[in-house]
Coordinates of C-alpha atoms in Angstrom, one line a residue:
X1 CA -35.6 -4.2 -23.9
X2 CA -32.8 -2.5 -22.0
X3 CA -33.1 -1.5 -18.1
X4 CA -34.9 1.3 -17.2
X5 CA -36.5 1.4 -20.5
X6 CA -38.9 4.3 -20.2
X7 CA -39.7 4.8 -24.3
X8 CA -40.5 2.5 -27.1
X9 CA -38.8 -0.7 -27.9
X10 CA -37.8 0.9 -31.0
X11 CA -36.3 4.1 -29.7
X12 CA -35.2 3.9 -26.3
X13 CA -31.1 3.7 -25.5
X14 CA -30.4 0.7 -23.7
X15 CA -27.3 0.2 -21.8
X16 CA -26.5 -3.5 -22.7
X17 CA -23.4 -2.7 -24.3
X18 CA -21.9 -0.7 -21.0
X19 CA -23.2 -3.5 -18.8
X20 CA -21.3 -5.9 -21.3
X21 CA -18.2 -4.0 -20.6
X22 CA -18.9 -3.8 -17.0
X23 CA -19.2 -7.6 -16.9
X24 CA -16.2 -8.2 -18.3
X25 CA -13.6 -6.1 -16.3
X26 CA -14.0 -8.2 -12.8
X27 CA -13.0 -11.3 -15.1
X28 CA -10.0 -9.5 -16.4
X29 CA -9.0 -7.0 -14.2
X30 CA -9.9 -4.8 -11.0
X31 CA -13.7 -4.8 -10.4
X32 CA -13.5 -1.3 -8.5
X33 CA -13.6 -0.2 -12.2
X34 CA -16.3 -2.5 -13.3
X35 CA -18.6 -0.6 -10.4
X36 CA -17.3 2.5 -12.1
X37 CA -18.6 1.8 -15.6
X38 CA -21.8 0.2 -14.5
X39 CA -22.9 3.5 -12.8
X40 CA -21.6 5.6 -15.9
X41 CA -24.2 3.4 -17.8
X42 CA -26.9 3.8 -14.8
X43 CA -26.5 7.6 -14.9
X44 CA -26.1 7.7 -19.3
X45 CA -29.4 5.7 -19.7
X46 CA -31.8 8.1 -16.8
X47 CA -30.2 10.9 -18.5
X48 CA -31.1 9.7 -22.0
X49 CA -34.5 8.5 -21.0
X50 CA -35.3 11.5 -19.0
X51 CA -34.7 13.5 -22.3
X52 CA -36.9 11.2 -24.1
X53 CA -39.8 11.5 -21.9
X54 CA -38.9 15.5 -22.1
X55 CA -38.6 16.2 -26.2
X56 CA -39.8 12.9 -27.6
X57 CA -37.8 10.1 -28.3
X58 CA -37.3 10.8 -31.7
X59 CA -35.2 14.1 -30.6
X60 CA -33.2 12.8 -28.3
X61 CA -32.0 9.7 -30.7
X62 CA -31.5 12.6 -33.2
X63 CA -29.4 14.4 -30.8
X64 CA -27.2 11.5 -29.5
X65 CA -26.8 10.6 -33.4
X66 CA -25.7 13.7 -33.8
X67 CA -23.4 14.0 -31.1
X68 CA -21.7 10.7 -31.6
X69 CA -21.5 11.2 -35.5
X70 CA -19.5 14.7 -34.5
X71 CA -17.3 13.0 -31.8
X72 CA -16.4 10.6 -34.1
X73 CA -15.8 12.3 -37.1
X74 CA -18.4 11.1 -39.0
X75 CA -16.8 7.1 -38.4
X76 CA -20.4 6.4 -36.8
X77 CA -23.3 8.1 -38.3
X78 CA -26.2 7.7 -35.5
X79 CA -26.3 5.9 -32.5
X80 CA -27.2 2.3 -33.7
X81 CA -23.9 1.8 -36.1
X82 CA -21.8 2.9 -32.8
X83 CA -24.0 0.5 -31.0
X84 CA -22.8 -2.5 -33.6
X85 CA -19.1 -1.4 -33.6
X86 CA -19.5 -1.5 -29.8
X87 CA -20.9 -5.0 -29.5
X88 CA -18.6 -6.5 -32.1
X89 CA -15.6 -5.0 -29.8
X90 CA -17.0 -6.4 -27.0
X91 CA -17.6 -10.2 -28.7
X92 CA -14.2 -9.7 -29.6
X93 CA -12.6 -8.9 -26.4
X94 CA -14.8 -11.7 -24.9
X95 CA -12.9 -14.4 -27.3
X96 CA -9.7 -12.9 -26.2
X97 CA -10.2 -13.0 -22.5
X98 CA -11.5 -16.9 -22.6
X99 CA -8.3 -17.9 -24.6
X100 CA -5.9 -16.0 -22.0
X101 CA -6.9 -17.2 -19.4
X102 CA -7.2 -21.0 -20.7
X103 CA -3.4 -20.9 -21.7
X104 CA -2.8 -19.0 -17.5
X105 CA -5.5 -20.4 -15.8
X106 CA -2.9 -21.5 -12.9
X107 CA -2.2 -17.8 -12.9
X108 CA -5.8 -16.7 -13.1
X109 CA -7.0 -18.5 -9.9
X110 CA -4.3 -17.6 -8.1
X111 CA -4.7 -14.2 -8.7
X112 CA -9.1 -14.8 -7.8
X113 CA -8.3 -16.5 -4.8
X114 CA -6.3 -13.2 -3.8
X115 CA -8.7 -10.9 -4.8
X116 CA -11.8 -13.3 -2.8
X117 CA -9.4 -12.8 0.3
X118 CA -8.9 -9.0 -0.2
X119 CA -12.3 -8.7 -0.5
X120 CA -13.5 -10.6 2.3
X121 CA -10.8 -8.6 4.3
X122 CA -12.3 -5.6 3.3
X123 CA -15.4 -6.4 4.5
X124 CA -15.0 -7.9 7.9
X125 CA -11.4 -7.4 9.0
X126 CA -11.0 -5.1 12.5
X127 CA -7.4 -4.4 11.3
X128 CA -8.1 -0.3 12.4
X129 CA -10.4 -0.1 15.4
X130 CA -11.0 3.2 16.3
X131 CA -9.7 2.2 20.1
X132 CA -6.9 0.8 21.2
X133 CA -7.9 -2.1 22.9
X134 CA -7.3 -1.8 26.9
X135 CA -8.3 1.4 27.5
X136 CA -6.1 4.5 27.6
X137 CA -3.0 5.0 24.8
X138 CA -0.9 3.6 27.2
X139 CA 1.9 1.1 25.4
X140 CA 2.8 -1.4 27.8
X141 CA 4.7 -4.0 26.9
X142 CA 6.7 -5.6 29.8
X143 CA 9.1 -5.4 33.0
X144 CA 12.0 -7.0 32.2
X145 CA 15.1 -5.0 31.4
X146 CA 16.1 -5.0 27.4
X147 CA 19.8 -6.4 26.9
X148 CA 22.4 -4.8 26.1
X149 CA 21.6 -1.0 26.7
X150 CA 20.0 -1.6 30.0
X151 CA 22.0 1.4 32.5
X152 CA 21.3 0.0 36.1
X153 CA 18.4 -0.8 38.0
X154 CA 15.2 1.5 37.6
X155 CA 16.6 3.3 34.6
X156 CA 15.1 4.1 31.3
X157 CA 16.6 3.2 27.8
X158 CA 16.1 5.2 25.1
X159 CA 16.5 5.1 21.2
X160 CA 16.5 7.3 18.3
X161 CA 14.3 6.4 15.7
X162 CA 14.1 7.7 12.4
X163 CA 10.5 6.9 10.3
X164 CA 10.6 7.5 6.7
X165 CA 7.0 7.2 4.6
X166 CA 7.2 5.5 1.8
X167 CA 7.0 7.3 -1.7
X168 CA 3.3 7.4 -3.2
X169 CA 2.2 4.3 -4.4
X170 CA -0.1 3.3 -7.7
X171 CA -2.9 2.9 -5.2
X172 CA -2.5 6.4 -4.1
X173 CA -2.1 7.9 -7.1
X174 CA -5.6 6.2 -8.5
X175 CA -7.9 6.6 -5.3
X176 CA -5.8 9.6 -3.2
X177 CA -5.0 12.3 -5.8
X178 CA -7.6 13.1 -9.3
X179 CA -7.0 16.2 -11.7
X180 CA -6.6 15.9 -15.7
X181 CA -4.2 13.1 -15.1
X182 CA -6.3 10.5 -13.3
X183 CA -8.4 9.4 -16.3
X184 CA -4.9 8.2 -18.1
X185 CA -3.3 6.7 -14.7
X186 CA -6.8 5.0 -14.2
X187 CA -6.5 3.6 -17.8
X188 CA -2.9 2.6 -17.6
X189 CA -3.3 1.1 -14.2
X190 CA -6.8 -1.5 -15.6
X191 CA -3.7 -2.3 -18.2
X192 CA -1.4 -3.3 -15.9
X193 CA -3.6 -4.9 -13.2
X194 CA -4.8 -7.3 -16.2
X195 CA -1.7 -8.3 -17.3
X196 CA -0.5 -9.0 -14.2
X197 CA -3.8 -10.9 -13.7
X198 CA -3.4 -12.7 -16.0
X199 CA 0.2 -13.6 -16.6
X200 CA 2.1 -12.2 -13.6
X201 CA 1.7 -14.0 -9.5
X202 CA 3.2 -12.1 -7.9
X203 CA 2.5 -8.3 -9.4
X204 CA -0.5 -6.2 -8.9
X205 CA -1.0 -2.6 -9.1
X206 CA -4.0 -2.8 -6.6
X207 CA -2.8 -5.8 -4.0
X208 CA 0.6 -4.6 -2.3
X209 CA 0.4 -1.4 -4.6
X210 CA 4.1 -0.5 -5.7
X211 CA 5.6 2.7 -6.4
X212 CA 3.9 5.0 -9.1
X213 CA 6.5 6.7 -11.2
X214 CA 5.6 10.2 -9.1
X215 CA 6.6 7.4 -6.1
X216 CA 9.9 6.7 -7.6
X217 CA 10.6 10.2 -8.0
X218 CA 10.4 10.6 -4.3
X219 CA 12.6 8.1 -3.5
X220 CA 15.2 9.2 -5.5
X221 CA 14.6 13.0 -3.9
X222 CA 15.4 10.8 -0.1
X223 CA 18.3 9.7 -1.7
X224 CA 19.9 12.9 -2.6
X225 CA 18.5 14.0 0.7
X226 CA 20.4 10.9 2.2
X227 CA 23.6 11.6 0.2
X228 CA 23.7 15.4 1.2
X229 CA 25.4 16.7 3.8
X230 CA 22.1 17.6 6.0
X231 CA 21.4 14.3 5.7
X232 CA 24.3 12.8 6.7
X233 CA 24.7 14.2 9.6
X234 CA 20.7 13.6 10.3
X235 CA 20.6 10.0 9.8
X236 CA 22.7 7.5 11.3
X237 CA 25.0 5.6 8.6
X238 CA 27.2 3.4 11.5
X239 CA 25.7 0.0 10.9
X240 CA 27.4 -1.2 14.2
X241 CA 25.4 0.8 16.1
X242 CA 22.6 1.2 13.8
X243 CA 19.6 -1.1 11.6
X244 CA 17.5 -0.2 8.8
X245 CA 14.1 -1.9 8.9
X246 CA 11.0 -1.9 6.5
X247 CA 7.7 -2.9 6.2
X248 CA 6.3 -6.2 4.2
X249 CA 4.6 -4.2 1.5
X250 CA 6.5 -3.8 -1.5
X251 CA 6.5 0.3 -1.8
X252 CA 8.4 0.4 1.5
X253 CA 11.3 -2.4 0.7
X254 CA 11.3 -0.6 -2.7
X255 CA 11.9 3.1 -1.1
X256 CA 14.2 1.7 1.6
X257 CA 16.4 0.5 -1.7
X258 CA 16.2 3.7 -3.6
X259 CA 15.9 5.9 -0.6
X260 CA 18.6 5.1 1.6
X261 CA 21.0 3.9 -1.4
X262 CA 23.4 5.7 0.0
X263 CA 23.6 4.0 3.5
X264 CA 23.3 0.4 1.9
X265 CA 25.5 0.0 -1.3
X266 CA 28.7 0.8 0.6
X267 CA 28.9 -2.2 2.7
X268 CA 26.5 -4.0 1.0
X269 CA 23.9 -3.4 4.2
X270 CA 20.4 -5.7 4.2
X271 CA 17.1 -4.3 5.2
X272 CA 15.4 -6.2 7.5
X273 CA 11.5 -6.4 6.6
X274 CA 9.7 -6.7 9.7
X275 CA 5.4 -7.7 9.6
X276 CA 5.0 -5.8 12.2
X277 CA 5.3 -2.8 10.2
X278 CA 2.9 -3.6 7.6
X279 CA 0.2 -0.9 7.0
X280 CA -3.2 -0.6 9.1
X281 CA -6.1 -0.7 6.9
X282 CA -8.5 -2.9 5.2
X283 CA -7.6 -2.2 1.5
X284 CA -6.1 -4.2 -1.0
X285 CA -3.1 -2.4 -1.1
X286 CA -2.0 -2.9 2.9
X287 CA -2.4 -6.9 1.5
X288 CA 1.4 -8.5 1.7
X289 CA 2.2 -10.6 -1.8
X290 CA 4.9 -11.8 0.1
X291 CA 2.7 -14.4 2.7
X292 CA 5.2 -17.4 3.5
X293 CA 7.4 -16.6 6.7
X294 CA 10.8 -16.1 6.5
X295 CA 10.7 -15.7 2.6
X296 CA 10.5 -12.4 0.6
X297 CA 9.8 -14.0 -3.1
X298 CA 11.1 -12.9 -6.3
X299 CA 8.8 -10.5 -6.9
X300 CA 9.3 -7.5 -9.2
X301 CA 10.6 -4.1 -7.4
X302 CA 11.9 -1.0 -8.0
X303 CA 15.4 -0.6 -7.9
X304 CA 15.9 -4.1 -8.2
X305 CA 16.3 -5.3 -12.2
X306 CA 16.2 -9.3 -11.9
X307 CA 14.8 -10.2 -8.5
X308 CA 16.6 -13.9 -7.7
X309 CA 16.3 -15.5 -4.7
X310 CA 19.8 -14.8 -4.0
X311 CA 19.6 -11.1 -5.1
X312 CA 16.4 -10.8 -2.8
X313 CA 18.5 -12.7 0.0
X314 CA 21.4 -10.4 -0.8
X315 CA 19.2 -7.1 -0.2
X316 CA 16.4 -8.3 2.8
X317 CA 16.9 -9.9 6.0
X318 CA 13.7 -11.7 6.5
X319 CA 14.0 -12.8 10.3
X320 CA 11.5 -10.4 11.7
X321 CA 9.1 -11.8 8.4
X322 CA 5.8 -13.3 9.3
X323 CA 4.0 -13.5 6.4
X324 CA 1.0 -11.3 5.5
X325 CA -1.6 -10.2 8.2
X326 CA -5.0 -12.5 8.9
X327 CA -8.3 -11.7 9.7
X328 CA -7.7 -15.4 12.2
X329 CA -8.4 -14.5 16.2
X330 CA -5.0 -16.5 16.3
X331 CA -3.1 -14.1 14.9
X332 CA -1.1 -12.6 16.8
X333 CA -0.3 -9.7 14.5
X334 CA -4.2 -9.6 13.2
X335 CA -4.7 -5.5 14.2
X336 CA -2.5 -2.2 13.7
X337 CA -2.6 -2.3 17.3
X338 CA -1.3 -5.7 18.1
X339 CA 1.4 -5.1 15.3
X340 CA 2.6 -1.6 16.9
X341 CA 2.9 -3.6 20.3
X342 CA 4.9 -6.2 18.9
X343 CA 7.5 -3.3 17.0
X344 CA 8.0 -1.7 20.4
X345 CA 9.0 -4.9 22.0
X346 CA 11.1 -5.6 19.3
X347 CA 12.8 -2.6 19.6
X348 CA 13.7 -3.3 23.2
X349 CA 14.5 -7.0 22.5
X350 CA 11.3 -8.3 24.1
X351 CA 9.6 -9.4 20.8
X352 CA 7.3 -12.4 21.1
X353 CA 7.6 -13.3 17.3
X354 CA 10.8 -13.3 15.1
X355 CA 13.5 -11.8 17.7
X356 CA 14.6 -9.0 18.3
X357 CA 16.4 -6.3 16.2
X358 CA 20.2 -6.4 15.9
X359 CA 23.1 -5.1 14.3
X360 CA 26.2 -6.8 13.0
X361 CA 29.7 -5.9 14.5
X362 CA 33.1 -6.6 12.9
X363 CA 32.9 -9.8 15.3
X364 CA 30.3 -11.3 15.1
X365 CA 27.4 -11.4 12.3
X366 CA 24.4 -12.1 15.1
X367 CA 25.4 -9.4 17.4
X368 CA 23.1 -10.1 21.0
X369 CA 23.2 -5.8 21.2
X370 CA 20.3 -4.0 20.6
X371 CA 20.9 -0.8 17.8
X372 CA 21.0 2.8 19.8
X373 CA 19.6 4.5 16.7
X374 CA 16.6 2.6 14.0
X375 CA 15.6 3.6 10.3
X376 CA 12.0 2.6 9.9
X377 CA 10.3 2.5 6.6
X378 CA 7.0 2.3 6.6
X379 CA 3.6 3.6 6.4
X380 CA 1.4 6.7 7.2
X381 CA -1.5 5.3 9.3
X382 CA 0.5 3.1 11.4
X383 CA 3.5 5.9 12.1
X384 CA 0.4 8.1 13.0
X385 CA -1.4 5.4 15.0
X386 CA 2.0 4.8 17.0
X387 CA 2.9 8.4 17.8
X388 CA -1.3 7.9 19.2
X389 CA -0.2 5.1 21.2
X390 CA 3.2 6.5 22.8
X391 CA 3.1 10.3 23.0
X392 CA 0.9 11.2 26.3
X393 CA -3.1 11.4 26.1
X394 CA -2.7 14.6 26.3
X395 CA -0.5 15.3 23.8
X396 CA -2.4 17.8 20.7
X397 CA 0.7 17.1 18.8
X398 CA 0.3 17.1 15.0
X399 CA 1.9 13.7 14.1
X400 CA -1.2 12.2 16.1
X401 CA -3.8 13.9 13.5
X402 CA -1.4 14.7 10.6
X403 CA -0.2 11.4 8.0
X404 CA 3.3 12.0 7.2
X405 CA 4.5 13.6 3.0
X406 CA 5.6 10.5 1.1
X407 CA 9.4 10.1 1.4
X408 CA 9.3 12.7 4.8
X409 CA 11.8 11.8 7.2
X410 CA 10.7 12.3 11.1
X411 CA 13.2 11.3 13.8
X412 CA 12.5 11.5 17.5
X413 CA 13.4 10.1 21.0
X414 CA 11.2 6.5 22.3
X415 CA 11.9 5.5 25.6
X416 CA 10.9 2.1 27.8
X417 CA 10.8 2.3 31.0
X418 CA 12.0 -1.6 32.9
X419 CA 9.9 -0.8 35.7
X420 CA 6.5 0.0 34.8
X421 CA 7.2 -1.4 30.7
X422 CA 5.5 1.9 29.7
X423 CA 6.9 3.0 26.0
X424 CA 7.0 6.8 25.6
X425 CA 7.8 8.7 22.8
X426 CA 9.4 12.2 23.7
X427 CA 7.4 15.1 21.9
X428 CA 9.7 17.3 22.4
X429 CA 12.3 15.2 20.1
X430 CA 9.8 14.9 17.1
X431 CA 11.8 17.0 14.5
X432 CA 10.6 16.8 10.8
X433 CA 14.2 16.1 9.0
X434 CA 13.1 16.2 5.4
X435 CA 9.6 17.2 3.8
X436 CA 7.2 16.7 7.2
X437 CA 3.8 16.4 7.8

């Protein structure tokens, strides 16, 4: 007797076969889609059984013969020969699953043990309180004078920054943006997610979502942005005077490669990915796959054809790297909030954890000099939840309500002040330099 079994044994649709396939797609894949198909077979079986109780149960099995026997040109002649295809599939795909993951079960719990985290992050991690805690929007982050571009006693130091959004990621393409293509890019992306479940560590489509291909596209728009004479004279390219940093999730190392192409190849420049940067939310894809300190692993990106340990070395500067975010009191870096605090002191050399930002000079490779100018890849709720923190309380500008376009390019003026340790940004520098908000 299948649930909500309203008609007789003999005549009633049960939904054992959905809830089959529902069962199986947390032990392969993404269970967000499980849920998915579970209510589809909820809302198929009232509808059938409320047509039952309507025109007789006899009707109704009729009907859905009929309607199955046309949508499958005449393959399936009523509903109980699609109902034994169905469950043959299923006992099928039920074999198949058991042998893959005996042959990766290393692979398999590694990738459970992820998904048990994100889920248990999802659930009871404060990474985005609504507040700031302290009180007022207020950054604060010290007295003592930054080295390097501090101009005499009392004075404030101030730095160009330059935040780029990354291009849109599989994540955002799947639960962001529907139409006629989401049923296709929801299909492809169970595909991938299982593979990688299954055979792939270090690759998800959900966890540390990468670029989609609309994503990539972006990128490659920055670049020719980036290459163009606008952009040239936009952006800083002087890498003595200048650093590009990124995020920890892999759609903002993977922009900042096809992005700013242009600044990096010609003297071979590393992007230094920087926690602090890492997105502010509880979702699975604002999870880091790269978690160790100090180490960004060989995972697969975009623009990047056979990640080595010395290619990934060659491209990232992992100094500013500590590992993905925790849900630990501990942690220092265990809110948005907490993690824009620590970027600002960074930025004026007063980070607690991993250093300070620097630039390399034709004398020495660890320059002690802070940058004058910064290229920040990163995300939409934390550039949005910074401009909240430094621009003034009263401020109705529309960065503090507005995300940022994937691959927009925003530059404006921060400033610290060394006697009260108050970090400003200057509204009237904001200038949208590509795409916008």
């Amino acid at each position: 007797m299948g649930l909500l079994h309203l008609t007789d044994a003999g005549s009633s649709f049960s939904p054992f076969v959905p809830f089959c396939l529902a069962a199986m797609l947390p032990f392969v894949g993404d269970s967000i889609f499980a849920v998915v198909t579970v209510i589809q077979s909820l809302v198929i079986t009232v509808l059938f059984n409320a047509a039952a109780f309507v025109v007789g149960a006899a009707a109704a099995e009729a009907t859905l013969s009929t309607t199955i026997a046309v949508l499958s040109g005449g393959l399936f002649v009523d509903v109980y020969a699609f109902a034994r295809f169905v469950a043959i599939f299923m006992l099928g795909f039920t074999a198949l699953s058991v042998i893959l993951v005996s042959v990766h079960a290393a692979n398999v719990t590694h990738k459970a043990k992820m998904y048990w985290y994100c889920t248990k992050y999802f659930f009871f991690a404060k990474d985005q309180p609504s507040k700031r805690p302290g009180g007022p929007p207020a950054l604060a982050i010290g007295s003592a004078a930054p080295p390097g571009l501090f101009v005499g006693p009392g004075k404030p130091v101030t730095i160009k920054v330059f935040f780029i959004r990354h291009g849109e990621s599989v994540w955002n393409s799947i639960f962001n943006k529907f139409g006629l293509g989401w049923p296709m890019r929801a299909i492809t992306a169970v595909v991938d997610e299982t593979m990688a479940f299954l055979r792939r560590p270090l690759h998800s489509v959900i966890i540390d979502s990468p670029l989609s291909a609309r994503g990539r596209k972006q990128a490659k728009e920055l670049a020719a942005f980036v290459r163009s004479d606008a952009g040239q004279k936009a952006l800083p390219f002087d890498q003595t005077t200048s650093v590009v940093v990124c995020s920890n999730l892999r759609r903002a190392m993977e922009t900042a490669i096809i992005g700013l192409e242009p600044r990096l190849a010609p003297n071979r420049e590393r992007v230094i990915v920087d926690s602090c940067l890492q997105e502010g939310s509880r979702n699975a894809d604002a999870q880091a796959l790269a978690t160790d300190a100090g180490v960004i692993p060989n995972y697969p990106l975009e623009g990047v054809p056979k990640p080595t340990a010395a290619i990934m070395t060659h491209l990232f500067d992992a100094k500013c790297h500590q590992g993905n975010k925790t849900m630990a009191a501990t942690d220092p870096l265990n809110s948005v909030h907490k993690r824009i605090d620590e970027f600002a002191r960074r930025i004026f050399g007063q980070a607690r954890h991993g250093g300070p930002l620097r630039y390399a000079t034709a004398a020495s490779a660890s320059s002690t000099l802070l940058p004058l100018s910064l290229v920040v890849v990163g995300h939409s709720l934390y550039f949005r939840n910074f401009f909240r923190a430094t621009l003034p309380s009263t401020s109705e500008h529309i960065s503090k309500t507005r995300k940022m376009q994937n691959c927009a390019v925003v530059s404006f003026d921060i400033t610290f002040d060394p006697v009260t340790g108050v970090v400003i940004s200057k509204e009237d520098t904001i200038r949208a330099l590509h795409k916008g908000f």
